[in-house]
Short mmCIF file of C-alpha atoms and ligand atoms in Angstrom, two decimals:
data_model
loop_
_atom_site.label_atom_id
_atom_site.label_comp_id
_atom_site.label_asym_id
_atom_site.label_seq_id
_atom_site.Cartn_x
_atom_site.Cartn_y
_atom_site.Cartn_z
CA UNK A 180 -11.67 43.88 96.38
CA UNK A 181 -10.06 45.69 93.44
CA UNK A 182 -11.95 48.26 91.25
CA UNK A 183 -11.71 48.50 87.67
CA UNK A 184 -9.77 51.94 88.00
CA UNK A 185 -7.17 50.24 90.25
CA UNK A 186 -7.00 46.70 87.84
CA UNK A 187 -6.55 49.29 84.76
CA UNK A 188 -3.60 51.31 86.39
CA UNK A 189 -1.72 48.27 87.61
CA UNK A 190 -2.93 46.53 83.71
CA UNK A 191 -1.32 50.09 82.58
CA UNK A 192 2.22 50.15 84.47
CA UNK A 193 2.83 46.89 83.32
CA UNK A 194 2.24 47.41 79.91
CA UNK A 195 4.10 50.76 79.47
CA UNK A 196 6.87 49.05 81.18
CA UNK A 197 6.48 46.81 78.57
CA UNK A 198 7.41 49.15 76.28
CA UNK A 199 3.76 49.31 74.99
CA UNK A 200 3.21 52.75 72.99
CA UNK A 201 -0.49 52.74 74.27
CA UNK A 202 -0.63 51.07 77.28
CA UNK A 203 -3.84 53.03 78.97
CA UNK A 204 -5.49 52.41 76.04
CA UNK A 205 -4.87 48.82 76.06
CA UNK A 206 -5.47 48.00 79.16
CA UNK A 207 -9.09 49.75 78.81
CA UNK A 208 -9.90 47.52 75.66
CA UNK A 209 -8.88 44.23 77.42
CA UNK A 210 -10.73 45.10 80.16
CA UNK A 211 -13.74 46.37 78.26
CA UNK A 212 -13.58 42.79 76.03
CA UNK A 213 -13.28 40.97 79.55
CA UNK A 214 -16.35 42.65 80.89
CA UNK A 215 -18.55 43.40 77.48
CA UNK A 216 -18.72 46.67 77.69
CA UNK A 217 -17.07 49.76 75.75
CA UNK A 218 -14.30 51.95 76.72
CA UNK A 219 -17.17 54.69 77.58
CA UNK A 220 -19.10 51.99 79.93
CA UNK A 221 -15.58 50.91 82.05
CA UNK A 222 -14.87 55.12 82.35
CA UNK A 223 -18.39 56.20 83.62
CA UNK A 224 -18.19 53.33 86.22
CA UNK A 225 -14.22 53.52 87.78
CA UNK A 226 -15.04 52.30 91.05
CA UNK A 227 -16.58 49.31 89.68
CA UNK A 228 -15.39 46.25 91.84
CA UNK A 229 -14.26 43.57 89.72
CA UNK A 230 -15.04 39.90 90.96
CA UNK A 231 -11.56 37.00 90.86
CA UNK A 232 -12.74 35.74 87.18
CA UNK A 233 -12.67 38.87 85.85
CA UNK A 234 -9.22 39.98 87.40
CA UNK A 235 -7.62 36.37 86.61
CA UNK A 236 -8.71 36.71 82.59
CA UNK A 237 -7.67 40.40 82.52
CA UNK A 238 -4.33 38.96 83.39
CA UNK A 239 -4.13 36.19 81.51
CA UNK A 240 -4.45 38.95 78.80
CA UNK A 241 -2.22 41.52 80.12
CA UNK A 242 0.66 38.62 80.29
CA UNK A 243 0.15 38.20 76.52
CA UNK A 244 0.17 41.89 75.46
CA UNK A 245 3.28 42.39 78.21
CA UNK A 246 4.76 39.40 75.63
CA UNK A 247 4.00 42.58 72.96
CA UNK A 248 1.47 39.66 71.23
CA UNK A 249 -0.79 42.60 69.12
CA UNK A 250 -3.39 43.59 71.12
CA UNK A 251 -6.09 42.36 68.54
CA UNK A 252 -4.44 38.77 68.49
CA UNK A 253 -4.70 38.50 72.38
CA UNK A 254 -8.47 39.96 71.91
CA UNK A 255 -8.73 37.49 68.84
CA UNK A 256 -10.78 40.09 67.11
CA UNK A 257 -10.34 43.29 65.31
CA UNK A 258 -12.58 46.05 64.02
CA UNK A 259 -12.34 46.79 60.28
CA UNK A 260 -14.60 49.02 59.01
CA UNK A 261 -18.50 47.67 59.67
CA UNK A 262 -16.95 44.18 60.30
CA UNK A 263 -15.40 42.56 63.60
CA UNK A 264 -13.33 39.33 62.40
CA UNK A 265 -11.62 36.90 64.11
CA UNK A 266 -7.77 37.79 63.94
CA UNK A 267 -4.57 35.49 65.03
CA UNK A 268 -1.54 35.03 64.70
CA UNK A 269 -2.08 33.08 61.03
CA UNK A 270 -3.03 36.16 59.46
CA UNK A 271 -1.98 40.26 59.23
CA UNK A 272 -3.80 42.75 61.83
CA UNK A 273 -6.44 44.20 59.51
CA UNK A 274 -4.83 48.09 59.15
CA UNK A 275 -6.77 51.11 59.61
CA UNK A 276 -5.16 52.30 56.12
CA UNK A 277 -6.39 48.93 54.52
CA UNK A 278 -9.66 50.79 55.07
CA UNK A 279 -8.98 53.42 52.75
CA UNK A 280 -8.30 50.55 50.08
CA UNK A 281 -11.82 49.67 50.51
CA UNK A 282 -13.16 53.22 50.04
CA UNK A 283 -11.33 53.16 46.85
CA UNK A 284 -12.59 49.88 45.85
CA UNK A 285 -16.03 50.84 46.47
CA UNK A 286 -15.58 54.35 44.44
CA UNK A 287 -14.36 52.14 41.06
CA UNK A 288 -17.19 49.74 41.13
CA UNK A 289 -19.86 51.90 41.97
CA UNK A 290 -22.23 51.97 38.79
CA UNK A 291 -21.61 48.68 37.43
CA UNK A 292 -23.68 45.68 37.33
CA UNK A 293 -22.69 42.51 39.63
CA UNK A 294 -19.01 43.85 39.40
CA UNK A 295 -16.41 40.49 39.61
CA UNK A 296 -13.76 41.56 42.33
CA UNK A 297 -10.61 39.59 43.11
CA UNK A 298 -8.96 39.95 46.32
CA UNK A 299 -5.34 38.85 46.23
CA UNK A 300 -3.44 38.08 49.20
CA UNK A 301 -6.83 37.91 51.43
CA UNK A 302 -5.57 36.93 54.86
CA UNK A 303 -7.99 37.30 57.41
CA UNK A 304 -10.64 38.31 54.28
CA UNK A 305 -10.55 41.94 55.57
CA UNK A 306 -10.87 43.93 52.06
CA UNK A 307 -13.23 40.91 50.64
CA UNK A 308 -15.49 40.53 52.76
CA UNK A 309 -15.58 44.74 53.70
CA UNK A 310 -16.42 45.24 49.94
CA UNK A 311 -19.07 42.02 50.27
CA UNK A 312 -21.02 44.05 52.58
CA UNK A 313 -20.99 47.16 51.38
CA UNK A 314 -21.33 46.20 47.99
CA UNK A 315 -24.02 43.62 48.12
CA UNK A 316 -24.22 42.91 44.16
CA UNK A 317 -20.71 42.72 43.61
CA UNK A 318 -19.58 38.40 43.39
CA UNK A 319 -16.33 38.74 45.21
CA UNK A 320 -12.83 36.22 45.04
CA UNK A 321 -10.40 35.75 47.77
CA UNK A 322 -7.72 33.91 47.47
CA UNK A 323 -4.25 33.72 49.11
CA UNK A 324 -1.31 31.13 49.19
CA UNK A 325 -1.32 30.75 52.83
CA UNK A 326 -4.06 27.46 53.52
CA UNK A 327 -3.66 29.16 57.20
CA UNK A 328 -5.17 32.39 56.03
CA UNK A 329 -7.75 31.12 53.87
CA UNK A 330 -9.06 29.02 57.27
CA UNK A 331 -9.00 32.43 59.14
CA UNK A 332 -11.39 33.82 56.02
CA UNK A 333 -13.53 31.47 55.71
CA UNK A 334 -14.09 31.62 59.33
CA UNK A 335 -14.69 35.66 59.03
CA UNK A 336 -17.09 34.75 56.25
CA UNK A 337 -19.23 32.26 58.38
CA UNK A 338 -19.07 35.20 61.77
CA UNK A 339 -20.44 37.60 58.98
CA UNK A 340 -22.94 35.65 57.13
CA UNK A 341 -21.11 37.18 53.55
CA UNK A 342 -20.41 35.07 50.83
CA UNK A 343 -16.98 35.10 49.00
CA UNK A 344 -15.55 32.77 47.20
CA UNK A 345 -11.84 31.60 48.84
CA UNK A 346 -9.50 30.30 46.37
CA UNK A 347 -5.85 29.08 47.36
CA UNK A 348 -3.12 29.61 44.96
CA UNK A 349 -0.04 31.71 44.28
CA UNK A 350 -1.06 35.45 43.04
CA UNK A 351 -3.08 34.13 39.35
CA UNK A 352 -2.37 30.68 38.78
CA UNK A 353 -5.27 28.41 39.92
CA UNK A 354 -7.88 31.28 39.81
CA UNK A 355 -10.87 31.28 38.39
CA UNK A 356 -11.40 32.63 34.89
CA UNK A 357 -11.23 36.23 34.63
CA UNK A 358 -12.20 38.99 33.11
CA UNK A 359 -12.36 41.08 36.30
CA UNK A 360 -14.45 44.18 36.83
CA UNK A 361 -11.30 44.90 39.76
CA UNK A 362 -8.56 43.40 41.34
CA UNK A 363 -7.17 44.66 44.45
CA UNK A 364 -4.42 43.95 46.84
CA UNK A 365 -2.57 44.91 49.79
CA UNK A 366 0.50 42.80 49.10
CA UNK A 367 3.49 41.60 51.28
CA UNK A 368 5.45 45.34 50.83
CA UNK A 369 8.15 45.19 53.72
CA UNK A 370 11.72 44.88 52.91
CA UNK A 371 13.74 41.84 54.19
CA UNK A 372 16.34 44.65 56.17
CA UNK A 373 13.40 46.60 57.24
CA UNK A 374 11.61 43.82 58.80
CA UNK A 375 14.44 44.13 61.94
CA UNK A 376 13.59 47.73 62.61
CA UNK A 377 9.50 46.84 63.01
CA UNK A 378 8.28 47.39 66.32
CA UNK A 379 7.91 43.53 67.69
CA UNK A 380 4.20 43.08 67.47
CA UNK A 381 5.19 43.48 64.04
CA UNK A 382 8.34 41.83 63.59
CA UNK A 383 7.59 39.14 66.68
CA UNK A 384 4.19 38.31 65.73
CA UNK A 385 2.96 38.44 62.16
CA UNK A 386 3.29 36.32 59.84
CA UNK A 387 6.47 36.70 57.69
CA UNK A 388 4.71 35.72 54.55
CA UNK A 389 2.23 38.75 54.98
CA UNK A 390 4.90 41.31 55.26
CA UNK A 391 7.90 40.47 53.20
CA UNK A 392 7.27 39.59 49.69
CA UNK A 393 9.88 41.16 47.12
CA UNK A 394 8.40 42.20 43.91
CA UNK A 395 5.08 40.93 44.93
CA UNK A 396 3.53 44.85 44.19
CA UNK A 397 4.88 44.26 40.67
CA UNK A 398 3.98 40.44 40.17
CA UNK A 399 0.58 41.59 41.43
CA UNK A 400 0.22 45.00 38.80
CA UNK A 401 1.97 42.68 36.08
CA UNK A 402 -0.46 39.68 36.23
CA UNK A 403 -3.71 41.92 36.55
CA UNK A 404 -3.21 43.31 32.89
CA UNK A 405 -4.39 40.04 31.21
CA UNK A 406 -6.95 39.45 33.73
CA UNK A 407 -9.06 42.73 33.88
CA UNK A 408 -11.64 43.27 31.60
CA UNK A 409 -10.96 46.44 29.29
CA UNK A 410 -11.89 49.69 31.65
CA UNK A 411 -11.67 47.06 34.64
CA UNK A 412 -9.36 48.63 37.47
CA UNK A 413 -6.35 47.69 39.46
CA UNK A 414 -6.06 49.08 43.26
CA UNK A 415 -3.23 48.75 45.88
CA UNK A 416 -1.68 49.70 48.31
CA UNK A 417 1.50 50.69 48.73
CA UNK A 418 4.34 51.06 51.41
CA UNK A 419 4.59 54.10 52.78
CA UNK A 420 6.52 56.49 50.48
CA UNK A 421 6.52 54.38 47.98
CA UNK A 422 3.31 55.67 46.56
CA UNK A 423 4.68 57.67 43.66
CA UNK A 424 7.18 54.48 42.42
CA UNK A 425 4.47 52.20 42.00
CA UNK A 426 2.09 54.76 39.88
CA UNK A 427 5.25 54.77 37.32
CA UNK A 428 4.91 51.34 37.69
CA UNK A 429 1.30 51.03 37.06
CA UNK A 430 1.85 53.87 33.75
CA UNK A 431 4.75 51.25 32.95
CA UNK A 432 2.43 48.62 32.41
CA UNK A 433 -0.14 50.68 30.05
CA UNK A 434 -2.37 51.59 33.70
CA UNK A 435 -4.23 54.96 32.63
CA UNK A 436 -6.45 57.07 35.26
CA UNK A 437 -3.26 56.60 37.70
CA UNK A 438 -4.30 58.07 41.39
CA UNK A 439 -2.86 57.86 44.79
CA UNK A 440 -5.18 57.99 47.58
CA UNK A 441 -4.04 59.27 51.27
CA UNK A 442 -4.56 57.31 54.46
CA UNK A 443 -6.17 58.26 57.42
CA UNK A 444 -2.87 60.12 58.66
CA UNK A 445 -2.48 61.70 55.35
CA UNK A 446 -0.33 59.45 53.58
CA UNK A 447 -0.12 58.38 50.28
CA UNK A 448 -1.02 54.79 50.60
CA UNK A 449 -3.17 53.34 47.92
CA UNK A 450 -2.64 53.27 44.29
CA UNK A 451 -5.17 53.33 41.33
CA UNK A 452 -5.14 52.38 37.62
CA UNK A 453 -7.86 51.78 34.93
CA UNK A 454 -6.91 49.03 31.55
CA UNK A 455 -7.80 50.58 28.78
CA UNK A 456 -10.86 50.01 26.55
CA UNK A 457 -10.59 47.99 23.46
CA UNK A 458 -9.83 49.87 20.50
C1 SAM B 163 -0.08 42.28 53.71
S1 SAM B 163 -1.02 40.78 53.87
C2 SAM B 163 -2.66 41.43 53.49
C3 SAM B 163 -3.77 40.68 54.16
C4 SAM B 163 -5.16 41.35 53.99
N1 SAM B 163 -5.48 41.52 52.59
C5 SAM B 163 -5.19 42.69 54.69
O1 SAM B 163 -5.12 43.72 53.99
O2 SAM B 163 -5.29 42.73 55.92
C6 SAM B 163 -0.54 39.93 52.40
C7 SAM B 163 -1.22 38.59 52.15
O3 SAM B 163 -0.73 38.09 50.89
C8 SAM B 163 -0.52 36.70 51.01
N2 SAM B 163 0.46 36.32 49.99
C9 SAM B 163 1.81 36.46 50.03
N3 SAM B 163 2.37 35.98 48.90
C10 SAM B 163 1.35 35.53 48.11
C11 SAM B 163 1.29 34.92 46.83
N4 SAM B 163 2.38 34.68 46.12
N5 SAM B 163 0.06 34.60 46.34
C12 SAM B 163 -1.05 34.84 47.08
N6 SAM B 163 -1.06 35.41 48.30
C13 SAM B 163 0.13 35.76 48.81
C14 SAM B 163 -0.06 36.49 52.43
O4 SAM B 163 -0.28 35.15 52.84
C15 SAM B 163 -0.94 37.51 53.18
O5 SAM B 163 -2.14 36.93 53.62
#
């Protein structure tokens, strides 16, 4: 028989030879999914004996993560903040600094009435359906050009119970008629040289189309202008470092109440404009 501390050190060596940054850690969350039980629950019971099921699905997932497949595709679910959606290879790992977008969000929006948000570029629905739930009155639009994506939302939106409304299209055209109380995005921000220096869950694994996207921070900044009601807000994020070049963009374009926002390592990672009122 083989105890969970023994299954997790062999899960471990493999994955660190791997070249897996966090192999312990993985191999504790793939063996916590396999079981149903936390990180916490596997520790306080090490010499746990784990029955031939178990051990032949906690390799099954170990030979995927060895393949450097993200850990949260090969779990086919990710955390983001009160939500867990289904994640795979059709759509971008929900980021922990995509959370701080959110915050943001929720921050602009607070105060007004049935606020109309648009989420461009939605893929798995992460910063939608986040600001559906913890903004219950706000009527929220997702949309996205990858069909693929969309499928993974609208599956995240059935495994919540939220409602959102998924639109496909490319960034405005085919969207629903504006004015919008916010528009947000976390566009495609990865340069088509950088791409090759990712690490490969990155590179390997994700899907091109929700990495590298040239210009797509501008198109997105550019084509929220006509859409946002006056005093209606604009929020993205950025690359990192590139935080300070795309508030002189937003000022460019006539943004006012320009902010940065830091990420959860201190950062800066999201930027914020307000439209102007009406004269
Ligand atoms: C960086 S991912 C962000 C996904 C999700 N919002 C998140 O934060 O986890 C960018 C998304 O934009 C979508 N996208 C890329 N180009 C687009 C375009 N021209 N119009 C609409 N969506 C686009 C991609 O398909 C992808 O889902």
């Amino acid at each position: 028989m083989t105890t969970a501390a023994a299954a997790l050190s062999g899960v471990a060596d493999r994955l660190a030879d791997a070249g897996c940054e966090s192999a312990g850690v993985d191999a504790e969350i793939m063996l916590a999914h396999v079981l149903q039980t936390t990180r916490s629950g596997l520790r306080a019971d090490g010499r746990r004996e784990l029955d031939a099921n178990t051990l032949a699905e906690l390799d099954r997932l170990a030979a995927r993560r060895e393949r450097r497949e993200p850990l949260a595709y090969v779990l086919g679910e990710w955390g983001f903040r009160r939500l867990t959606l289904n994640v795979d290879a059709r759509v971008l790992v929900p980021r922990a600094e995509t959370e701080i977008v959110v915050e943001r969000c929720l921050a602009l929006i607070d105060g007004v009435a049935a606020p109309r948000v648009l989420d461009v570029g939605t893929g798995s629905g992460a910063i939608a359906l986040a600001i559906a739930d913890e903004a219950p009155g706000a009527e929220v639009t997702a949309m996205d050009v990858s069909r693929d994506a969309l499928d993974v939302a609208r599956e995240n939106a059935s495994r919540t119970g939220l409602t959102v409304e998924l639109v496909h299209g490319d960034l405005f055209l085919g969207l629903p008629a504006g004015p919008w109380d916010l528009v947000v995005s976390n566009p495609p921000y990865v340069g088509p040289d950088e791409i090759e220096t990712l690490e490969p869950e990155v590179r390997d694994w994700e899907p091109r189309a929700a990495l590298v996207g040239e210009g797509a921070t501008e198109a997105v900044a550019r084509g929220a202008v006509p859409v946002l009601r006056p005093g209606g807000a604009l929020v993205l994020e950025s690359a990192e470092g590139d935080a300070g070049r795309v508030s002189d963009l937003l000022r460019t374009l006539g943004y006012i109440e320009v902010g940065i926002a830091k990420d959860l390592s201190g950062r800066d990672r999201t930027v914020e404009g307000v439209t102007t009122l009406a004269d």
